[in-house]
Amino acid sequence: MDLRDRLKNQFFPKLISGAKKINSGNGEVTVLMVSHGLTISEQHRIFGDIAKDKGNFNMDDEHGKIKYSDNTAVTRYMIEVEDEAEKILDVKCSLYACNHHLK
């Protein structure tokens, strides 16, 4: 619960604020985040709670077990934010815990 609270209340506001400072010209910002697998997995759960379409937030692997993110796995999101409130409105996940580069 402590990790979840730190992500939601400390990290996400800094992420949104920092991303807003980058002027990409088209309104989109690419951010590379590097973290431990547990942090990425918990972030994925939180984003899944926020997402309007929950389809890509299933964390089960092909055997029905929870798939945790490896420390060097790649996860990709598209995040929609409300500028004034610095609030995440929607999240789409196009890649979760991909570790093909390790094989």
C-alpha positions as semicolon CSV with decimal commas, in nm:
position;residue;x (nm);y (nm);z (nm)
1;M;0,000;0,000;0,000
2;D;0,290;0,234;0,074
3;L;0,432;0,187;-0,277
4;R;0,089;0,249;-0,431
5;D;0,045;0,569;-0,229
6;R;0,393;0,697;-0,322
7;L;0,328;0,632;-0,692
8;K;-0,014;0,799;-0,692
9;N;0,060;1,090;-0,461
10;Q;0,427;1,166;-0,523
11;F;0,552;1,018;-0,850
12;F;0,255;1,066;-1,086
13;P;0,217;1,441;-1,012
14;K;0,592;1,488;-1,079
15;L;0,567;1,282;-1,397
16;I;0,276;1,489;-1,528
17;S;0,437;1,818;-1,428
18;G;0,770;1,725;-1,588
19;A;0,605;1,601;-1,907
20;K;0,410;1,927;-1,940
21;K;0,738;2,122;-1,944
22;I;0,855;1,937;-2,256
23;N;0,730;2,102;-2,573
24;S;0,705;1,837;-2,842
25;G;0,506;2,053;-3,083
26;N;0,224;1,800;-3,126
27;G;0,103;1,767;-2,767
28;E;0,265;1,427;-2,719
29;V;0,557;1,359;-2,489
30;T;0,773;1,048;-2,475
31;V;0,907;0,964;-2,131
32;L;1,148;0,684;-2,045
33;M;1,105;0,553;-1,693
34;V;1,349;0,307;-1,542
35;S;1,250;0,127;-1,226
36;H;1,239;-0,204;-1,047
37;G;0,995;-0,470;-1,160
38;L;0,777;-0,442;-0,849
39;T;0,733;-0,069;-0,904
40;I;0,643;-0,119;-1,270
41;S;0,395;-0,394;-1,179
42;E;0,223;-0,175;-0,920
43;Q;0,219;0,119;-1,161
44;H;0,051;-0,111;-1,414
45;R;-0,219;-0,199;-1,160
46;I;-0,285;0,168;-1,084
47;F;-0,298;0,258;-1,452
48;G;-0,537;-0,034;-1,501
49;D;-0,765;0,114;-1,233
50;I;-0,764;0,447;-1,420
51;A;-0,797;0,308;-1,774
52;K;-1,133;0,332;-1,944
53;D;-1,058;0,015;-2,145
54;K;-0,926;-0,251;-1,907
55;G;-0,846;-0,497;-2,188
56;N;-0,468;-0,455;-2,192
57;F;-0,420;-0,450;-1,818
58;N;-0,458;-0,820;-1,746
59;M;-0,147;-0,937;-1,563
60;D;-0,199;-1,311;-1,607
61;D;0,053;-1,504;-1,813
62;E;-0,029;-1,793;-2,046
63;H;-0,052;-2,027;-1,743
64;G;-0,296;-1,810;-1,549
65;K;-0,031;-1,686;-1,304
66;I;0,038;-1,321;-1,234
67;K;0,306;-1,191;-1,469
68;Y;0,536;-0,954;-1,284
69;S;0,761;-0,723;-1,477
70;D;1,127;-0,822;-1,495
71;N;1,367;-0,546;-1,394
72;T;1,473;-0,494;-1,755
73;A;1,134;-0,549;-1,917
74;V;0,976;-0,289;-2,144
75;T;0,626;-0,151;-2,086
76;R;0,462;0,116;-2,303
77;Y;0,167;0,343;-2,216
78;M;-0,022;0,629;-2,376
79;I;-0,145;0,859;-2,099
80;E;-0,412;1,128;-2,135
81;V;-0,391;1,403;-1,874
82;E;-0,604;1,699;-1,774
83;D;-0,369;1,996;-1,787
84;E;-0,526;2,223;-1,526
85;A;-0,579;1,959;-1,259
86;E;-0,266;1,761;-1,353
87;K;-0,479;1,449;-1,334
88;I;-0,451;1,130;-1,539
89;L;-0,779;1,085;-1,729
90;D;-0,707;0,768;-1,928
91;V;-0,427;0,520;-1,991
92;K;-0,375;0,273;-2,274
93;C;-0,115;-0,003;-2,252
94;S;0,036;-0,123;-2,579
95;L;0,311;-0,340;-2,428
96;Y;0,352;-0,490;-2,080
97;A;0,656;-0,661;-1,929
98;C;0,813;-0,750;-2,263
99;N;1,142;-0,927;-2,206
100;H;1,215;-1,058;-2,557
101;H;1,542;-0,864;-2,563
102;L;1,669;-1,090;-2,281
103;K;1,629;-1,412;-2,478
